PDB file of C-alpha atoms in Angstrom:
ATOM      1  CA  GLU A   1     -56.988  -4.010  13.100  1.00  0.00           C
ATOM      2  CA  ALA A   2     -53.587  -4.991  14.485  1.00  0.00           C
ATOM      3  CA  GLY A   3     -52.108  -8.206  13.170  1.00  0.00           C
ATOM      4  CA  VAL A   4     -50.231 -10.900  15.025  1.00  0.00           C
ATOM      5  CA  THR A   5     -47.249  -9.428  16.816  1.00  0.00           C
ATOM      6  CA  GLN A   6     -44.164 -11.180  18.095  1.00  0.00           C
ATOM      7  CA  PHE A   7     -41.388 -10.115  20.414  1.00  0.00           C
ATOM      8  CA  PRO A   8     -38.466  -9.956  20.126  1.00  0.00           C
ATOM      9  CA  SER A   9     -37.853  -9.752  16.396  1.00  0.00           C
ATOM     10  CA  HIS A  10     -34.337 -11.107  16.871  1.00  0.00           C
ATOM     11  CA  SER A  11     -32.582 -12.888  19.716  1.00  0.00           C
ATOM     12  CA  VAL A  12     -28.972 -14.005  19.908  1.00  0.00           C
ATOM     13  CA  ILE A  13     -28.077 -16.186  22.873  1.00  0.00           C
ATOM     14  CA  GLU A  14     -25.414 -18.649  23.849  1.00  0.00           C
ATOM     15  CA  LYS A  15     -25.905 -22.360  24.093  1.00  0.00           C
ATOM     16  CA  GLY A  16     -27.289 -23.255  27.501  1.00  0.00           C
ATOM     17  CA  GLN A  17     -29.093 -19.976  28.048  1.00  0.00           C
ATOM     18  CA  THR A  18     -32.838 -19.482  28.255  1.00  0.00           C
ATOM     19  CA  VAL A  19     -34.957 -17.489  25.832  1.00  0.00           C
ATOM     20  CA  THR A  20     -38.641 -16.616  25.975  1.00  0.00           C
ATOM     21  CA  LEU A  21     -40.531 -15.649  22.855  1.00  0.00           C
ATOM     22  CA  ARG A  22     -43.838 -13.858  23.004  1.00  0.00           C
ATOM     23  CA  CYS A  23     -46.794 -13.831  20.638  1.00  0.00           C
ATOM     24  CA  ASP A  24     -49.842 -11.592  20.721  1.00  0.00           C
ATOM     25  CA  PRO A  25     -52.542 -12.968  18.433  1.00  0.00           C
ATOM     26  CA  ILE A  26     -55.144 -10.922  16.632  1.00  0.00           C
ATOM     27  CA  SER A  27     -57.682  -9.743  19.182  1.00  0.00           C
ATOM     28  CA  GLY A  28     -60.511 -12.226  19.573  1.00  0.00           C
ATOM     29  CA  HIS A  29     -58.699 -15.128  17.917  1.00  0.00           C
ATOM     30  CA  ASP A  30     -59.055 -18.209  20.081  1.00  0.00           C
ATOM     31  CA  ASN A  31     -56.689 -20.364  18.033  1.00  0.00           C
ATOM     32  CA  LEU A  32     -52.980 -19.718  18.399  1.00  0.00           C
ATOM     33  CA  TYR A  33     -50.252 -21.739  16.695  1.00  0.00           C
ATOM     34  CA  TRP A  34     -46.492 -21.867  16.918  1.00  0.00           C
ATOM     35  CA  TYR A  35     -44.382 -22.904  13.933  1.00  0.00           C
ATOM     36  CA  ARG A  36     -40.678 -22.724  13.243  1.00  0.00           C
ATOM     37  CA  ARG A  37     -38.341 -22.800  10.291  1.00  0.00           C
ATOM     38  CA  VAL A  38     -34.828 -24.036  10.817  1.00  0.00           C
ATOM     39  CA  MET A  39     -32.133 -23.336   8.239  1.00  0.00           C
ATOM     40  CA  GLY A  40     -32.745 -25.037   4.932  1.00  0.00           C
ATOM     41  CA  LYS A  41     -35.929 -26.739   6.049  1.00  0.00           C
ATOM     42  CA  GLU A  42     -39.629 -26.136   5.593  1.00  0.00           C
ATOM     43  CA  ILE A  43     -41.800 -24.410   8.171  1.00  0.00           C
ATOM     44  CA  LYS A  44     -42.945 -26.964  10.740  1.00  0.00           C
ATOM     45  CA  PHE A  45     -45.782 -27.001  13.237  1.00  0.00           C
ATOM     46  CA  LEU A  46     -44.944 -26.931  16.943  1.00  0.00           C
ATOM     47  CA  LEU A  47     -48.233 -26.627  18.787  1.00  0.00           C
ATOM     48  CA  HIS A  48     -51.792 -25.310  18.806  1.00  0.00           C
ATOM     49  CA  PHE A  49     -53.725 -23.584  21.586  1.00  0.00           C
ATOM     50  CA  VAL A  50     -57.466 -23.163  21.720  1.00  0.00           C
ATOM     51  CA  LYS A  51     -57.895 -20.361  24.219  1.00  0.00           C
ATOM     52  CA  GLU A  52     -55.648 -21.385  27.121  1.00  0.00           C
ATOM     53  CA  SER A  53     -55.699 -25.130  26.388  1.00  0.00           C
ATOM     54  CA  LYS A  54     -53.105 -27.036  24.413  1.00  0.00           C
ATOM     55  CA  GLN A  55     -55.043 -28.689  21.613  1.00  0.00           C
ATOM     56  CA  ASP A  56     -52.082 -30.318  19.902  1.00  0.00           C
ATOM     57  CA  GLU A  57     -48.435 -30.227  20.921  1.00  0.00           C
ATOM     58  CA  SER A  58     -47.271 -33.053  18.708  1.00  0.00           C
ATOM     59  CA  GLY A  59     -44.706 -30.872  16.983  1.00  0.00           C
ATOM     60  CA  MET A  60     -42.778 -29.814  20.074  1.00  0.00           C
ATOM     61  CA  PRO A  61     -39.271 -31.185  19.560  1.00  0.00           C
ATOM     62  CA  ASN A  62     -38.412 -32.053  23.172  1.00  0.00           C
ATOM     63  CA  ASN A  63     -38.976 -31.051  26.779  1.00  0.00           C
ATOM     64  CA  ARG A  64     -36.647 -28.078  26.512  1.00  0.00           C
ATOM     65  CA  PHE A  65     -39.552 -26.257  24.892  1.00  0.00           C
ATOM     66  CA  LEU A  66     -42.421 -24.972  27.024  1.00  0.00           C
ATOM     67  CA  ALA A  67     -45.380 -23.051  25.674  1.00  0.00           C
ATOM     68  CA  GLU A  68     -47.993 -21.291  27.741  1.00  0.00           C
ATOM     69  CA  ARG A  69     -51.056 -19.213  27.081  1.00  0.00           C
ATOM     70  CA  THR A  70     -52.327 -18.111  30.447  1.00  0.00           C
ATOM     71  CA  GLY A  71     -55.714 -16.421  30.237  1.00  0.00           C
ATOM     72  CA  GLY A  72     -56.074 -17.355  26.617  1.00  0.00           C
ATOM     73  CA  THR A  73     -54.581 -14.152  25.265  1.00  0.00           C
ATOM     74  CA  TYR A  74     -50.882 -13.887  24.485  1.00  0.00           C
ATOM     75  CA  SER A  75     -48.589 -16.886  24.427  1.00  0.00           C
ATOM     76  CA  THR A  76     -44.981 -17.479  25.376  1.00  0.00           C
ATOM     77  CA  LEU A  77     -42.576 -20.102  24.109  1.00  0.00           C
ATOM     78  CA  LYS A  78     -39.594 -20.746  26.360  1.00  0.00           C
ATOM     79  CA  VAL A  79     -36.515 -22.666  25.308  1.00  0.00           C
ATOM     80  CA  GLN A  80     -34.420 -23.844  28.231  1.00  0.00           C
ATOM     81  CA  PRO A  81     -31.580 -24.651  27.863  1.00  0.00           C
ATOM     82  CA  ALA A  82     -31.109 -23.557  24.258  1.00  0.00           C
ATOM     83  CA  GLU A  83     -29.079 -25.734  21.898  1.00  0.00           C
ATOM     84  CA  LEU A  84     -27.426 -24.852  18.593  1.00  0.00           C
ATOM     85  CA  GLU A  85     -30.071 -26.723  16.592  1.00  0.00           C
ATOM     86  CA  ASP A  86     -32.792 -24.498  18.034  1.00  0.00           C
ATOM     87  CA  SER A  87     -31.658 -21.644  15.790  1.00  0.00           C
ATOM     88  CA  GLY A  88     -34.274 -20.620  13.286  1.00  0.00           C
ATOM     89  CA  VAL A  89     -37.308 -18.430  12.801  1.00  0.00           C
ATOM     90  CA  TYR A  90     -40.233 -18.977  15.152  1.00  0.00           C
ATOM     91  CA  PHE A  91     -43.592 -17.938  13.745  1.00  0.00           C
ATOM     92  CA  CYS A  92     -46.831 -17.509  15.596  1.00  0.00           C
ATOM     93  CA  ALA A  93     -50.185 -17.604  13.855  1.00  0.00           C
ATOM     94  CA  SER A  94     -53.767 -17.130  14.949  1.00  0.00           C
ATOM     95  CA  SER A  95     -57.220 -17.836  13.601  1.00  0.00           C
ATOM     96  CA  GLN A  96     -60.781 -17.247  14.699  1.00  0.00           C
ATOM     97  CA  GLU A  97     -62.809 -19.739  16.698  1.00  0.00           C
ATOM     98  CA  GLY A  98     -64.368 -22.286  14.388  1.00  0.00           C
ATOM     99  CA  SER A  99     -62.515 -20.881  11.423  1.00  0.00           C
ATOM    100  CA  TYR A 100     -59.586 -23.153  10.974  1.00  0.00           C
ATOM    101  CA  ASN A 101     -58.852 -22.156   7.453  1.00  0.00           C
ATOM    102  CA  GLU A 102     -57.064 -18.857   7.407  1.00  0.00           C
ATOM    103  CA  GLN A 103     -54.179 -18.646   9.819  1.00  0.00           C
ATOM    104  CA  PHE A 104     -52.624 -15.195  10.041  1.00  0.00           C
ATOM    105  CA  PHE A 105     -48.912 -15.212  10.714  1.00  0.00           C
ATOM    106  CA  GLY A 106     -46.812 -12.875  12.776  1.00  0.00           C
ATOM    107  CA  PRO A 107     -43.471 -11.518  11.529  1.00  0.00           C
ATOM    108  CA  GLY A 108     -41.519 -14.172  13.411  1.00  0.00           C
ATOM    109  CA  THR A 109     -38.675 -14.171  15.912  1.00  0.00           C
ATOM    110  CA  ARG A 110     -35.267 -14.980  14.485  1.00  0.00           C
ATOM    111  CA  LEU A 111     -33.389 -16.971  17.113  1.00  0.00           C
ATOM    112  CA  THR A 112     -29.659 -17.546  16.865  1.00  0.00           C
ATOM    113  CA  VAL A 113     -27.981 -19.848  19.365  1.00  0.00           C
ATOM    114  CA  LEU A 114     -24.180 -19.547  19.421  1.00  0.00           C
TER     115      LEU A 114
ATOM    116  CA  ARG B   1     -40.359 -38.519   2.103  1.00  0.00           C
ATOM    117  CA  LYS B   2     -41.721 -35.015   2.774  1.00  0.00           C
ATOM    118  CA  GLU B   3     -45.461 -34.682   3.273  1.00  0.00           C
ATOM    119  CA  VAL B   4     -45.661 -31.798   0.827  1.00  0.00           C
ATOM    120  CA  GLU B   5     -43.191 -31.707  -2.050  1.00  0.00           C
ATOM    121  CA  GLN B   6     -42.415 -28.744  -4.280  1.00  0.00           C
ATOM    122  CA  ASP B   7     -39.819 -27.931  -6.894  1.00  0.00           C
ATOM    123  CA  PRO B   8     -37.578 -25.371  -5.127  1.00  0.00           C
ATOM    124  CA  GLY B   9     -36.835 -23.475  -8.343  1.00  0.00           C
ATOM    125  CA  PRO B  10     -35.880 -20.752  -8.823  1.00  0.00           C
ATOM    126  CA  PHE B  11     -38.169 -19.995 -11.712  1.00  0.00           C
ATOM    127  CA  ASN B  12     -36.718 -17.013 -13.545  1.00  0.00           C
ATOM    128  CA  VAL B  13     -39.257 -15.507 -15.933  1.00  0.00           C
ATOM    129  CA  PRO B  14     -39.706 -12.207 -17.793  1.00  0.00           C
ATOM    130  CA  GLU B  15     -42.483  -9.789 -16.945  1.00  0.00           C
ATOM    131  CA  GLY B  16     -45.701 -10.771 -18.628  1.00  0.00           C
ATOM    132  CA  ALA B  17     -44.900 -14.479 -18.690  1.00  0.00           C
ATOM    133  CA  THR B  18     -47.169 -17.225 -17.450  1.00  0.00           C
ATOM    134  CA  VAL B  19     -45.653 -19.523 -14.864  1.00  0.00           C
ATOM    135  CA  ALA B  20     -46.972 -22.675 -13.217  1.00  0.00           C
ATOM    136  CA  PHE B  21     -45.991 -24.285  -9.931  1.00  0.00           C
ATOM    137  CA  ASN B  22     -46.810 -27.813  -8.936  1.00  0.00           C
ATOM    138  CA  CYS B  23     -46.964 -29.554  -5.623  1.00  0.00           C
ATOM    139  CA  THR B  24     -47.775 -33.059  -4.402  1.00  0.00           C
ATOM    140  CA  TYR B  25     -48.881 -34.205  -0.979  1.00  0.00           C
ATOM    141  CA  SER B  26     -48.639 -37.628   0.586  1.00  0.00           C
ATOM    142  CA  ASN B  27     -51.380 -37.628   3.235  1.00  0.00           C
ATOM    143  CA  SER B  28     -54.680 -38.461   1.596  1.00  0.00           C
ATOM    144  CA  ALA B  29     -56.469 -37.399   4.814  1.00  0.00           C
ATOM    145  CA  SER B  30     -55.410 -33.779   4.327  1.00  0.00           C
ATOM    146  CA  GLN B  31     -58.499 -31.618   4.491  1.00  0.00           C
ATOM    147  CA  SER B  32     -57.688 -28.291   2.932  1.00  0.00           C
ATOM    148  CA  PHE B  33     -54.991 -26.814   0.770  1.00  0.00           C
ATOM    149  CA  PHE B  34     -53.525 -23.375   0.309  1.00  0.00           C
ATOM    150  CA  TRP B  35     -50.913 -21.361  -1.462  1.00  0.00           C
ATOM    151  CA  TYR B  36     -49.039 -18.942   0.750  1.00  0.00           C
ATOM    152  CA  ARG B  37     -46.618 -16.297  -0.439  1.00  0.00           C
ATOM    153  CA  GLN B  38     -43.495 -15.447   1.516  1.00  0.00           C
ATOM    154  CA  ASP B  39     -41.261 -12.490   0.770  1.00  0.00           C
ATOM    155  CA  CYS B  40     -37.648 -12.536   1.873  1.00  0.00           C
ATOM    156  CA  ARG B  41     -37.378 -12.430   5.690  1.00  0.00           C
ATOM    157  CA  LYS B  42     -41.110 -11.892   6.056  1.00  0.00           C
ATOM    158  CA  GLU B  43     -43.963 -14.012   7.334  1.00  0.00           C
ATOM    159  CA  PRO B  44     -46.041 -16.282   5.089  1.00  0.00           C
ATOM    160  CA  LYS B  45     -49.226 -14.651   3.833  1.00  0.00           C
ATOM    161  CA  LEU B  46     -52.206 -16.490   2.468  1.00  0.00           C
ATOM    162  CA  LEU B  47     -52.456 -16.091  -1.285  1.00  0.00           C
ATOM    163  CA  MET B  48     -55.437 -18.325  -1.915  1.00  0.00           C
ATOM    164  CA  SER B  49     -57.204 -21.493  -0.881  1.00  0.00           C
ATOM    165  CA  VAL B  50     -57.297 -24.371  -3.345  1.00  0.00           C
ATOM    166  CA  TYR B  51     -60.457 -26.241  -4.298  1.00  0.00           C
ATOM    167  CA  SER B  52     -61.108 -29.293  -6.444  1.00  0.00           C
ATOM    168  CA  SER B  53     -63.292 -27.240  -8.723  1.00  0.00           C
ATOM    169  CA  GLY B  54     -60.432 -24.850  -9.322  1.00  0.00           C
ATOM    170  CA  ASN B  55     -60.486 -21.246  -8.288  1.00  0.00           C
ATOM    171  CA  GLU B  56     -59.262 -18.013  -9.725  1.00  0.00           C
ATOM    172  CA  ASP B  57     -58.297 -14.726  -8.160  1.00  0.00           C
ATOM    173  CA  GLY B  58     -57.291 -12.182 -10.750  1.00  0.00           C
ATOM    174  CA  ARG B  59     -54.109 -13.402 -12.420  1.00  0.00           C
ATOM    175  CA  PHE B  60     -53.839 -16.412 -10.110  1.00  0.00           C
ATOM    176  CA  THR B  61     -55.501 -19.779 -10.664  1.00  0.00           C
ATOM    177  CA  ALA B  62     -55.232 -22.718  -8.273  1.00  0.00           C
ATOM    178  CA  GLN B  63     -56.281 -26.299  -8.833  1.00  0.00           C
ATOM    179  CA  LEU B  64     -56.511 -29.408  -6.676  1.00  0.00           C
ATOM    180  CA  ASN B  65     -56.587 -32.983  -7.938  1.00  0.00           C
ATOM    181  CA  ARG B  66     -57.392 -35.228  -4.973  1.00  0.00           C
ATOM    182  CA  ALA B  67     -57.097 -38.447  -6.983  1.00  0.00           C
ATOM    183  CA  SER B  68     -53.469 -37.778  -7.852  1.00  0.00           C
ATOM    184  CA  GLN B  69     -52.800 -35.685  -4.701  1.00  0.00           C
ATOM    185  CA  TYR B  70     -51.563 -32.831  -6.818  1.00  0.00           C
ATOM    186  CA  ILE B  71     -51.935 -29.066  -6.434  1.00  0.00           C
ATOM    187  CA  SER B  72     -51.067 -26.357  -8.905  1.00  0.00           C
ATOM    188  CA  LEU B  73     -50.777 -22.584  -9.058  1.00  0.00           C
ATOM    189  CA  LEU B  74     -50.791 -20.651 -12.326  1.00  0.00           C
ATOM    190  CA  ILE B  75     -49.723 -17.020 -12.477  1.00  0.00           C
ATOM    191  CA  ARG B  76     -50.570 -15.134 -15.652  1.00  0.00           C
ATOM    192  CA  ASP B  77     -49.034 -11.864 -16.827  1.00  0.00           C
ATOM    193  CA  SER B  78     -46.283 -11.977 -14.197  1.00  0.00           C
ATOM    194  CA  LYS B  79     -45.365  -8.719 -12.476  1.00  0.00           C
ATOM    195  CA  LEU B  80     -42.071  -7.769 -10.861  1.00  0.00           C
ATOM    196  CA  SER B  81     -43.962  -7.683  -7.562  1.00  0.00           C
ATOM    197  CA  ASP B  82     -44.801 -11.380  -7.919  1.00  0.00           C
ATOM    198  CA  SER B  83     -41.182 -12.236  -7.104  1.00  0.00           C
ATOM    199  CA  ALA B  84     -41.350 -14.219  -3.880  1.00  0.00           C
ATOM    200  CA  THR B  85     -41.360 -17.760  -2.536  1.00  0.00           C
ATOM    201  CA  TYR B  86     -44.632 -19.628  -3.011  1.00  0.00           C
ATOM    202  CA  LEU B  87     -45.452 -22.161  -0.333  1.00  0.00           C
ATOM    203  CA  CYS B  88     -47.753 -25.099  -0.980  1.00  0.00           C
ATOM    204  CA  VAL B  89     -49.593 -25.934   2.240  1.00  0.00           C
ATOM    205  CA  ALA B  90     -51.877 -28.743   3.353  1.00  0.00           C
ATOM    206  CA  MET B  91     -54.034 -28.717   6.464  1.00  0.00           C
ATOM    207  CA  ASP B  92     -54.292 -32.058   8.207  1.00  0.00           C
ATOM    208  CA  SER B  93     -57.211 -33.457  10.149  1.00  0.00           C
ATOM    209  CA  SER B  94     -56.030 -31.766  13.357  1.00  0.00           C
ATOM    210  CA  TYR B  95     -55.942 -28.326  11.680  1.00  0.00           C
ATOM    211  CA  LYS B  96     -52.186 -27.922  11.628  1.00  0.00           C
ATOM    212  CA  LEU B  97     -50.550 -26.609   8.475  1.00  0.00           C
ATOM    213  CA  ILE B  98     -48.026 -28.795   6.654  1.00  0.00           C
ATOM    214  CA  PHE B  99     -45.723 -26.671   4.532  1.00  0.00           C
ATOM    215  CA  GLY B 100     -43.736 -27.487   1.460  1.00  0.00           C
ATOM    216  CA  SER B 101     -40.241 -26.057   1.192  1.00  0.00           C
ATOM    217  CA  GLY B 102     -41.402 -23.403  -1.238  1.00  0.00           C
ATOM    218  CA  THR B 103     -40.803 -22.508  -4.866  1.00  0.00           C
ATOM    219  CA  ARG B 104     -38.845 -19.363  -5.530  1.00  0.00           C
ATOM    220  CA  LEU B 105     -40.042 -17.094  -8.332  1.00  0.00           C
ATOM    221  CA  LEU B 106     -37.944 -14.314  -9.857  1.00  0.00           C
ATOM    222  CA  VAL B 107     -39.669 -12.043 -12.340  1.00  0.00           C
ATOM    223  CA  ARG B 108     -37.197  -9.968 -14.365  1.00  0.00           C
ATOM    224  CA  PRO B 109     -37.892  -6.746 -16.277  1.00  0.00           C
TER     225      PRO B 109
END
């Protein structure tokens, strides 16, 4: 069974540009989460989808971040315009419906904003 | 104050040693607790859940003390392959994971 996949693995952009990260959860997983780790800090929650609905977006840092999950399958996280402090590793995780315990993480997207 | 606090280490131990990691959490409403393992530049992977009764998985033993809001992980007979960062994680009432900063373990030959 394929795990959580994320694309791209790395992205280097300049301040002010737009970047879109993609996450494909494990097939059949209704719960999809975005987390990020900025340099020197712990991994922090961004938001949680249940199917196509945003269940909790309390961790989104500001309105430059937009997450979507149309059709309840893959999700995208767009940063527009990117700022220097957005640099970090963005992880996606998924879990089965009703099974909130084990969240399986993708390999992450390493974002560098210059 | 961080919601989940861990000693960052590193813990540098010889093969075969027993090593213990501790963690405290501040939110008494946290529902579930976990230890995740993260290798360098890789994603976190679930090592084990943590229960009040204590649970063991091979060389790994985890314990939760809700009264003191304290979590522990014991690794016996350390292997070189145990070298990694160990993340203490709490799940809050809205099912999001709250991560500690991680404790780095180096097992030397």
